[in-house]
Short mmCIF file of N, CA and C in Angstrom, two decimals:
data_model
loop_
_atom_site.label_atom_id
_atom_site.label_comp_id
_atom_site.label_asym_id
_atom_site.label_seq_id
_atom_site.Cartn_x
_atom_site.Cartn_y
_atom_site.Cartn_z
N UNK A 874 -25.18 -131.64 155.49
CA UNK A 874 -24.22 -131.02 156.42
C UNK A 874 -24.82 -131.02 157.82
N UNK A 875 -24.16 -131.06 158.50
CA UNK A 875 -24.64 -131.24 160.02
C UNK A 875 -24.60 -130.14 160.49
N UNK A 876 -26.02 -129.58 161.64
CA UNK A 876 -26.51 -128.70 162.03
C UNK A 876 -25.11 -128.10 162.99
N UNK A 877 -24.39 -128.59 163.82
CA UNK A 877 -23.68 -128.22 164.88
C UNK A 877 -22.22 -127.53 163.66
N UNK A 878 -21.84 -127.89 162.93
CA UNK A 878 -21.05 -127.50 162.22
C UNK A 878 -20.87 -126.29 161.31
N UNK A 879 -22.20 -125.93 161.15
CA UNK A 879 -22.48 -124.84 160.77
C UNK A 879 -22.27 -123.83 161.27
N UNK A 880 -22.23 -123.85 162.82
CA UNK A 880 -21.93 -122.86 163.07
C UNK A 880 -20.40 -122.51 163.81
N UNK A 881 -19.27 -123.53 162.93
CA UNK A 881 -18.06 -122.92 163.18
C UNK A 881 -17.67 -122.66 161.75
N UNK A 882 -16.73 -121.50 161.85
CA UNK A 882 -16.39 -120.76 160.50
C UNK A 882 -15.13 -121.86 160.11
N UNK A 883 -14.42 -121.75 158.62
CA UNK A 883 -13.70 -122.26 158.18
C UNK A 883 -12.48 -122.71 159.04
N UNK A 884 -11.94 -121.51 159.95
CA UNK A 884 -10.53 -121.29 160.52
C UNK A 884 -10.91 -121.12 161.88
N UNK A 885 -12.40 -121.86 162.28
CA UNK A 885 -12.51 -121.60 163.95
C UNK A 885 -12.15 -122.66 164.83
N UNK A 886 -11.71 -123.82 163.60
CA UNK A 886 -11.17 -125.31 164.89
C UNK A 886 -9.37 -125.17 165.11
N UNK A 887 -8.85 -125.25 165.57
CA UNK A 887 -7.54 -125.11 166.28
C UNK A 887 -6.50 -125.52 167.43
N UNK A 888 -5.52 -126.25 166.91
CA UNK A 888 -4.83 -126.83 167.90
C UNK A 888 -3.35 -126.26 168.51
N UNK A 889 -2.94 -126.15 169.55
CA UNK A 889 -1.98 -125.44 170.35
C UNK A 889 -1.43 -126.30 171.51
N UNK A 890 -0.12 -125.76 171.73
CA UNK A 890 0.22 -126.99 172.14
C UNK A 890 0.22 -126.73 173.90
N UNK A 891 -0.10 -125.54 173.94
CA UNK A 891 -0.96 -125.28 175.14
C UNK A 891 -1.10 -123.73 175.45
N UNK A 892 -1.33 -123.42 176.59
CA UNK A 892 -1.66 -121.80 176.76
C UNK A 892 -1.32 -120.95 178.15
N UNK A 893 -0.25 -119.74 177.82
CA UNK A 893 0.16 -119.35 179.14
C UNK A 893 -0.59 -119.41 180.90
N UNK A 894 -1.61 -118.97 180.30
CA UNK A 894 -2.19 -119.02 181.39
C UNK A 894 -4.08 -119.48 181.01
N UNK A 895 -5.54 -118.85 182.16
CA UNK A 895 -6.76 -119.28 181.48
C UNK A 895 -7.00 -117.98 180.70
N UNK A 896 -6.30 -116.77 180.41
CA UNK A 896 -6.58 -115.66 180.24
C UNK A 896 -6.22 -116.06 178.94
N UNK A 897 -4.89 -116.47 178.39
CA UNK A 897 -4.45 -116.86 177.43
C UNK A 897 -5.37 -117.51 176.81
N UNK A 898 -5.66 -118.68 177.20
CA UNK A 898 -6.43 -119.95 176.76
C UNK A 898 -7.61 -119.46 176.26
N UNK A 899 -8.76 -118.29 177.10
CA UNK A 899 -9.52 -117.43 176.83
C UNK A 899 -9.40 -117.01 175.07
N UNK A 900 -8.32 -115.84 175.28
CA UNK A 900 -7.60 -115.22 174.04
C UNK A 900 -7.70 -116.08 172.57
N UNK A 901 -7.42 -117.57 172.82
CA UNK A 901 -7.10 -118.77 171.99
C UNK A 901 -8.21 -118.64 171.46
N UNK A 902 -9.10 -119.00 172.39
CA UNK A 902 -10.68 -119.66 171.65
C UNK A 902 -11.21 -118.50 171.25
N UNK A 903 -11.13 -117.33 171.56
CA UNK A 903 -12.15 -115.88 170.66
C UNK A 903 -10.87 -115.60 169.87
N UNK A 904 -9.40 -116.29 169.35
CA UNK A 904 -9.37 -115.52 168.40
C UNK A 904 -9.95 -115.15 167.04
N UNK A 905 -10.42 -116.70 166.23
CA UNK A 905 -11.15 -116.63 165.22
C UNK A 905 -12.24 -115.94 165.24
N UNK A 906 -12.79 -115.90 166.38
CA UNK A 906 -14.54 -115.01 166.37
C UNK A 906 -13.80 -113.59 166.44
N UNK A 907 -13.30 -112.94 167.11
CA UNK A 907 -12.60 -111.50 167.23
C UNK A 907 -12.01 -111.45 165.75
N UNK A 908 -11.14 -111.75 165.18
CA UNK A 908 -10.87 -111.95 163.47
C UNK A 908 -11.98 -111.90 162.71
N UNK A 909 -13.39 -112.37 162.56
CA UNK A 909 -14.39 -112.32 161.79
C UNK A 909 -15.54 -111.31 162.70
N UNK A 910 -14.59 -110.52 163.26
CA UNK A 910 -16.05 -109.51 163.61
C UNK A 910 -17.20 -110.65 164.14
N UNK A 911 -17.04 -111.60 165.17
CA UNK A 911 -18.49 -111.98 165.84
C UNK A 911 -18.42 -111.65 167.10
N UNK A 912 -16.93 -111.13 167.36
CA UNK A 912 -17.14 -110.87 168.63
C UNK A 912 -16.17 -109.15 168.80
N UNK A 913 -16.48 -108.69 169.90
CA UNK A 913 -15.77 -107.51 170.21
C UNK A 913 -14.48 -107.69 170.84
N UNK A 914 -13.71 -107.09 171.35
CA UNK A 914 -12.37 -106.93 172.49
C UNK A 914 -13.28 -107.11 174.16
N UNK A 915 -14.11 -105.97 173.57
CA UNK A 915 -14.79 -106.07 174.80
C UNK A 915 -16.15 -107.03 175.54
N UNK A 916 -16.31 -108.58 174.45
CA UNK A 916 -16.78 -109.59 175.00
C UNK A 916 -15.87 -110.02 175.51
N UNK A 917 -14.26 -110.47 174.97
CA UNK A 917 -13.43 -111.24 175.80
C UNK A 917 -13.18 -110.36 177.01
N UNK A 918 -12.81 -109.13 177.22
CA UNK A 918 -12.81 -108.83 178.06
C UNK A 918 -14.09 -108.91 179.49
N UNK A 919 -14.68 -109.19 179.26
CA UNK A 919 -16.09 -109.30 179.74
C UNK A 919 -15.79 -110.70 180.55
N UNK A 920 -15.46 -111.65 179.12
CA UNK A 920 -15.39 -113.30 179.98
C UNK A 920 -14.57 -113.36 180.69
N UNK A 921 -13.16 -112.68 180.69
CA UNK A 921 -11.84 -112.61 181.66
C UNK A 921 -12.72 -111.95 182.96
N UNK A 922 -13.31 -110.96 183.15
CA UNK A 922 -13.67 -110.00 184.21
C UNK A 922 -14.27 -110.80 184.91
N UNK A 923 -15.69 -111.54 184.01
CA UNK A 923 -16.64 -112.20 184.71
C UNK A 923 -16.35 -113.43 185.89
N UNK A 924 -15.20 -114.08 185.30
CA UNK A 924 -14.32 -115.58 185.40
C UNK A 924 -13.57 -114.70 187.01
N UNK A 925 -12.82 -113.93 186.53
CA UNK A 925 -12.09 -112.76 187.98
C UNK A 925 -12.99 -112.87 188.78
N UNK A 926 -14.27 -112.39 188.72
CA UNK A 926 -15.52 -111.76 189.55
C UNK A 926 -16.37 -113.05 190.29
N UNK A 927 -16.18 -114.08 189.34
CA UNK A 927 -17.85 -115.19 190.11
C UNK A 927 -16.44 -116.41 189.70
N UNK A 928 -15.66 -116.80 189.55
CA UNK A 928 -15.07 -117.92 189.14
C UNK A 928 -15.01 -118.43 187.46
N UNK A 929 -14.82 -119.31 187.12
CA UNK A 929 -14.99 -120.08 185.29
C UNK A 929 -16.38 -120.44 185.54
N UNK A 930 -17.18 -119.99 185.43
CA UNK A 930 -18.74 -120.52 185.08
C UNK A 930 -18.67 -120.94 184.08
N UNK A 931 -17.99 -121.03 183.08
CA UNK A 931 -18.34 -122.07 181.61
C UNK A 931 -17.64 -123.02 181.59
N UNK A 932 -17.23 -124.12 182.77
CA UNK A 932 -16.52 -125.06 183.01
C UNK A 932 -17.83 -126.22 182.57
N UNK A 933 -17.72 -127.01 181.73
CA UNK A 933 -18.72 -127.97 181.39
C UNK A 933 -18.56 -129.21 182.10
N UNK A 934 -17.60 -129.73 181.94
CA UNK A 934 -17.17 -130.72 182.42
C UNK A 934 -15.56 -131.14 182.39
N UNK A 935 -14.90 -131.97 182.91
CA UNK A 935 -13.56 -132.10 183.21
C UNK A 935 -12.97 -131.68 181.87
N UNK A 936 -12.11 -131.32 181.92
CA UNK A 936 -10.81 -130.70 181.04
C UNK A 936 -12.10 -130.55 179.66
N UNK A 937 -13.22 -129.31 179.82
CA UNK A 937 -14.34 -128.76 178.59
C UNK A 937 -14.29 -127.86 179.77
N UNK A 938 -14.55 -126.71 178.68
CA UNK A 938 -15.02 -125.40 179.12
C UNK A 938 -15.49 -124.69 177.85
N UNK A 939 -16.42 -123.98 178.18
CA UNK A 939 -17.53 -122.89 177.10
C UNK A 939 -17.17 -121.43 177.23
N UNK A 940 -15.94 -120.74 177.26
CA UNK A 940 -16.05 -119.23 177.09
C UNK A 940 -17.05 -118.57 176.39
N UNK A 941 -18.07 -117.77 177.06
CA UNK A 941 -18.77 -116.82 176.78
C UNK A 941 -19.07 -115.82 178.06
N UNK A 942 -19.79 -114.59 177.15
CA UNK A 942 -20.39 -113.83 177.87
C UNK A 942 -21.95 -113.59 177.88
N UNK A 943 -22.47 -112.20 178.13
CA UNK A 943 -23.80 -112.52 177.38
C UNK A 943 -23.77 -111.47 176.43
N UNK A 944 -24.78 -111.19 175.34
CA UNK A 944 -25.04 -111.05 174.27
C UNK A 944 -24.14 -109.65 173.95
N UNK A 945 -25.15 -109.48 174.92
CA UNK A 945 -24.86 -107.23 175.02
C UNK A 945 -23.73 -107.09 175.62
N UNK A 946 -22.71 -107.78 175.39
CA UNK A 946 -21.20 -107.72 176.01
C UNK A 946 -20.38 -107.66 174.88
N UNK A 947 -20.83 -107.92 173.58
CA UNK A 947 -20.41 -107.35 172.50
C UNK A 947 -20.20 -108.98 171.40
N UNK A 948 -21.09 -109.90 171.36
CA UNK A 948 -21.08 -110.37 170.51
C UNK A 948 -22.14 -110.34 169.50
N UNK A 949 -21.45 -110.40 168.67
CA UNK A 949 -22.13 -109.53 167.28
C UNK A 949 -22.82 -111.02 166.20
N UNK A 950 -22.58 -112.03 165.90
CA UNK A 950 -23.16 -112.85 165.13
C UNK A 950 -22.72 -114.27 166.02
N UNK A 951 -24.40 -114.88 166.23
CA UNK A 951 -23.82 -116.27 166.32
C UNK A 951 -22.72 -117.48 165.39
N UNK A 952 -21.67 -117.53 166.97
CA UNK A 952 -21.05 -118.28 165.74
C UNK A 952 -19.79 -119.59 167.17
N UNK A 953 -19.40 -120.24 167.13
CA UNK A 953 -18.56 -121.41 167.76
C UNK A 953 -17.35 -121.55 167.52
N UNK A 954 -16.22 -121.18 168.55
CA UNK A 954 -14.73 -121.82 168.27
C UNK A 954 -14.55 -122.86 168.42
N UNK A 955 -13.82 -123.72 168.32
CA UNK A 955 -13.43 -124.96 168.94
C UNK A 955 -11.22 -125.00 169.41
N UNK A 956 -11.03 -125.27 170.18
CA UNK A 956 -9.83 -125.07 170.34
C UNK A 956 -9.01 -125.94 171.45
N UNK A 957 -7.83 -126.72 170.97
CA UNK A 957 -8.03 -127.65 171.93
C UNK A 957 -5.91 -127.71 172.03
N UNK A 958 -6.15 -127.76 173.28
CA UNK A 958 -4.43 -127.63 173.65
C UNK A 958 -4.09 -128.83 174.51
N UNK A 959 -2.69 -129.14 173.81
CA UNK A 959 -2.23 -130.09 174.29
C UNK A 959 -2.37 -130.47 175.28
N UNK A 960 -1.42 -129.46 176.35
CA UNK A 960 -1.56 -129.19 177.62
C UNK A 960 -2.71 -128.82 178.50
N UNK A 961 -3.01 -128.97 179.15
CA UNK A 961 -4.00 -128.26 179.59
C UNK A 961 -3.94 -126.79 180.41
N UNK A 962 -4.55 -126.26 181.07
CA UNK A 962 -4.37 -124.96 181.56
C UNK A 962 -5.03 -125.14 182.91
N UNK A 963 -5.52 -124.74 184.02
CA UNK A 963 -5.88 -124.42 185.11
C UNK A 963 -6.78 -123.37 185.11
N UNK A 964 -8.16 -123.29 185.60
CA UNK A 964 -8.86 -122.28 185.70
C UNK A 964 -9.23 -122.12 187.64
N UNK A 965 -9.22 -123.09 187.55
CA UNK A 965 -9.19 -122.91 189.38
C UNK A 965 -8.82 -123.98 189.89
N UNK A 966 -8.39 -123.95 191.09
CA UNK A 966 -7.61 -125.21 191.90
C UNK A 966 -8.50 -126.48 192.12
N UNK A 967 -9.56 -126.39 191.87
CA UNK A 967 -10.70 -127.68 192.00
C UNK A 967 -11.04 -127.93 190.89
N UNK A 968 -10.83 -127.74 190.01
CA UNK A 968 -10.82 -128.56 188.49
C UNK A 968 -9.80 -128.95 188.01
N UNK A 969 -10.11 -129.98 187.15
CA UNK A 969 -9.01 -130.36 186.63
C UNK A 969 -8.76 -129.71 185.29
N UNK A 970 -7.37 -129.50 184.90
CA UNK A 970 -7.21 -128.22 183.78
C UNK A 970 -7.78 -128.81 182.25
N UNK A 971 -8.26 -127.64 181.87
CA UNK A 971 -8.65 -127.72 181.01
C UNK A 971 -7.89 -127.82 179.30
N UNK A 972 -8.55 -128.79 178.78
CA UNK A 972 -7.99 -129.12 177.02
C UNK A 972 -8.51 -128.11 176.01
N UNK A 973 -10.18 -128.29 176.45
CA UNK A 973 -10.39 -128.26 175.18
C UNK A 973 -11.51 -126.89 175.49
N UNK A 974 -11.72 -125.95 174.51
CA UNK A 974 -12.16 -124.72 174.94
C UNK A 974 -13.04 -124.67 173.35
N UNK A 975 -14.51 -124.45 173.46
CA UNK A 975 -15.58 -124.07 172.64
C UNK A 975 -16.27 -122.97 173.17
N UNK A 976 -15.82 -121.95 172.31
CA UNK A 976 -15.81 -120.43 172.07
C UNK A 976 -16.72 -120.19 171.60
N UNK A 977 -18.12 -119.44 172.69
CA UNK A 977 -19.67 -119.39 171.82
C UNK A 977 -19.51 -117.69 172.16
N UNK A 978 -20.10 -117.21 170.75
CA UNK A 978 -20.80 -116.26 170.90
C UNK A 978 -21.75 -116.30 170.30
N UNK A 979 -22.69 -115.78 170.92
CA UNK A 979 -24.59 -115.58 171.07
C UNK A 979 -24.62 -114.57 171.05
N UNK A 980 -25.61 -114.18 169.70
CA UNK A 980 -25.76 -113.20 169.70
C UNK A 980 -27.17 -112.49 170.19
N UNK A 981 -28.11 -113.23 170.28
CA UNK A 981 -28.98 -113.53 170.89
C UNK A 981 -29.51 -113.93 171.95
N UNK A 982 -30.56 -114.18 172.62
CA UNK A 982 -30.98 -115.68 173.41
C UNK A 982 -31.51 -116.55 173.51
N UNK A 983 -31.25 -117.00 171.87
CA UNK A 983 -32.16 -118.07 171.01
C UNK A 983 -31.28 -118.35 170.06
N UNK A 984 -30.39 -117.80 168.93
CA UNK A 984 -29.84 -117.96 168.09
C UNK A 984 -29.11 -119.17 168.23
N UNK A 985 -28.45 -119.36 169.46
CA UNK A 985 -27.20 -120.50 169.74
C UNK A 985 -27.82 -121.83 170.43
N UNK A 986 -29.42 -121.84 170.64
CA UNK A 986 -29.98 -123.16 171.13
C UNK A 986 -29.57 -124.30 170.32
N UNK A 987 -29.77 -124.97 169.30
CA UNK A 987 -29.52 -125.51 168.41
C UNK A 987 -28.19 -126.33 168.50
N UNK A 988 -27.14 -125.46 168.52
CA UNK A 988 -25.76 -125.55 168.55
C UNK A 988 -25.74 -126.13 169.92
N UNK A 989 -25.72 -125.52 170.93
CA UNK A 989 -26.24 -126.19 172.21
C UNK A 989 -26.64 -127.43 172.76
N UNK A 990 -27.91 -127.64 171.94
CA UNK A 990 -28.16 -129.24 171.87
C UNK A 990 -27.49 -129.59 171.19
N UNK A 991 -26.78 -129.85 170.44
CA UNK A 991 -25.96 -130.70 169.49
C UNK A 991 -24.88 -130.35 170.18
N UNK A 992 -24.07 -129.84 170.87
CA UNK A 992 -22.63 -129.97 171.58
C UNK A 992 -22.99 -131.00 172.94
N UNK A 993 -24.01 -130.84 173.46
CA UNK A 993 -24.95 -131.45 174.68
C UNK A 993 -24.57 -132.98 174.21
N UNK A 994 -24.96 -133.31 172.81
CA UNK A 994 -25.09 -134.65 172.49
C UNK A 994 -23.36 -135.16 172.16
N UNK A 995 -23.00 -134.53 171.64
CA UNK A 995 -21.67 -134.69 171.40
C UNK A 995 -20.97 -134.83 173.08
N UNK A 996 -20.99 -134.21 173.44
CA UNK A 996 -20.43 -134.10 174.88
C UNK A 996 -20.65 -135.05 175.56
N UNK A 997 -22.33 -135.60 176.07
CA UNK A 997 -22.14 -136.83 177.05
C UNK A 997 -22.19 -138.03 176.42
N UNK A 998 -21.36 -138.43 175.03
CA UNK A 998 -20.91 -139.31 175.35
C UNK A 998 -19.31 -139.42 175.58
N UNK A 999 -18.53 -139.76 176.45
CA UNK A 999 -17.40 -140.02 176.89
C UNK A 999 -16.10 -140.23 175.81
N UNK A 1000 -16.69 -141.78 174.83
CA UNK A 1000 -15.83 -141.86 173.93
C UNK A 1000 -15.85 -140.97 173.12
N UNK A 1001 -16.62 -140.22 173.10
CA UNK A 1001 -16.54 -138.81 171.56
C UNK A 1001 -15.66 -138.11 172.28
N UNK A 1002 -16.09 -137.73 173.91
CA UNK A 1002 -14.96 -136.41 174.02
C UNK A 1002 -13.40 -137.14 174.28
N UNK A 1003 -13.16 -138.03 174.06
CA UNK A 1003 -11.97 -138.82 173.88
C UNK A 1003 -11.37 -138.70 172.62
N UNK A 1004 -12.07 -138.86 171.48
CA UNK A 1004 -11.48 -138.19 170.48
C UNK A 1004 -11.40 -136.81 170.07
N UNK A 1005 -12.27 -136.39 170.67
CA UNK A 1005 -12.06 -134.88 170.78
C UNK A 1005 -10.53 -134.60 171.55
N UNK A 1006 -10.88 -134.81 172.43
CA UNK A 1006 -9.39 -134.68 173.63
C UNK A 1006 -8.03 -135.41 172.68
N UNK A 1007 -8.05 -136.16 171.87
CA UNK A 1007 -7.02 -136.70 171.49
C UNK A 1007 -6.77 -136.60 169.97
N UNK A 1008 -7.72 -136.22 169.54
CA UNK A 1008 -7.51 -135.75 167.98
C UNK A 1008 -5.98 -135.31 167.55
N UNK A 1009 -5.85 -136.16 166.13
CA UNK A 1009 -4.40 -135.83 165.64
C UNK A 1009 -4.44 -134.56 165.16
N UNK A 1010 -4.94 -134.30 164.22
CA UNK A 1010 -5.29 -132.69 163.82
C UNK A 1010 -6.44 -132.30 163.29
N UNK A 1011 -6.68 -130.62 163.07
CA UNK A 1011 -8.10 -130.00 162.79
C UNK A 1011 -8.96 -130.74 161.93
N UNK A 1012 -8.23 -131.48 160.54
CA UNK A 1012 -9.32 -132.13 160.11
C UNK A 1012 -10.18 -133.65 161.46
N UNK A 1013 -9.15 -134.12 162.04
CA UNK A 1013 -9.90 -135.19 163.02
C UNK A 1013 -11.35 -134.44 163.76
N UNK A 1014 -10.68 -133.18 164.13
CA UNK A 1014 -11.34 -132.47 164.90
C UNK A 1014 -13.17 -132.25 163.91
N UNK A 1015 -12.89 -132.24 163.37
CA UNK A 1015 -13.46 -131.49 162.18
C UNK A 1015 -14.91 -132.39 161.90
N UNK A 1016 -13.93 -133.79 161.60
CA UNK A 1016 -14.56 -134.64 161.45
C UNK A 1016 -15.42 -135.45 162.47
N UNK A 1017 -15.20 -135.03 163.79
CA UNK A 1017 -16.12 -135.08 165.03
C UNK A 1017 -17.20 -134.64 165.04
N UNK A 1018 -17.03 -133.30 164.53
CA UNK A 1018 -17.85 -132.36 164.84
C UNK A 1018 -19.16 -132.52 163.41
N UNK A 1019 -18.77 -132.78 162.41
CA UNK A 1019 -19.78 -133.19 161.39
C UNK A 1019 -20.45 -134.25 161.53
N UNK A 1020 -20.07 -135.08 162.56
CA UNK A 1020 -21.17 -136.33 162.98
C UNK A 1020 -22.38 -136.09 163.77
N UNK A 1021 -22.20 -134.45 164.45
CA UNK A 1021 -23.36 -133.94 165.17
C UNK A 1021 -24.42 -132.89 164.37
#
């Protein structure tokens, strides 16, 4: 089994066909972690505030973004959403909107290295996040993600 996969739960990959707003989109990707107790109300609330306060700091790269907060903001077990919408969404006027949203909570500041490098590798290469971005459904998705 592949290391990066491990750490999304059964029901944490997910497709939508897009999201009201980035608050929404937010909401999307911690719902499975908020459902399994890894995360609190008051981590997402944290990432909405933070995003209000300094901008989307977990913007990775074009239409990728990483919602999190930090630890002591109320996430409770390391663990990874993955969530990816049709449409995209807008987080600020100089990016281009975002697809695809991987939902970390750290519970630690070590626990989620691992996962990290292996999304790192997955990520720069181009054609992967192409099938990522275009995946027919969760199993495609799924099946991305077990190659890392």
């Amino acid at each position: 089994m592949s290391e990066l996969i491990s750490f999304f739960h059964q029901d944490a990959i997910s497709i939508y066909s897009g999201a009201k707003s980035w608050q929404h989109a937010i909401d999307l990707s911690m719902e499975n972690l908020l459902e399994n107790n890894w995360v609190t109300e008051n981590y997402i609330a944290s990432i909405k505030q933070t995003t209000l306060d300094i901008g989307p700091y977990y913007l990775l790269a074009p239409h990728i973004a990483m919602p999190h907060a930090r630890p002591e903001c109320g996430a409770l077990k390391t663990a990874l959403s993955l969530t990816l919408l049709r449409e995209g969404v807008s987080f600020d006027a100089d990016s281009p909107p975002v697809n695809l949203l991987i939902g970390l909570a750290a519970a630690d500041a070590d626990s989620h290295i691992a996962a990290i490098q292996a999304l790192s590798e997955m990520l720069c290469e181009d054609d992967v996040v192409n099938e990522l971005l275009h995946a027919e459904n969760i199993e495609a998705l799924t099946n991305i993600i077990r190659r890392y």
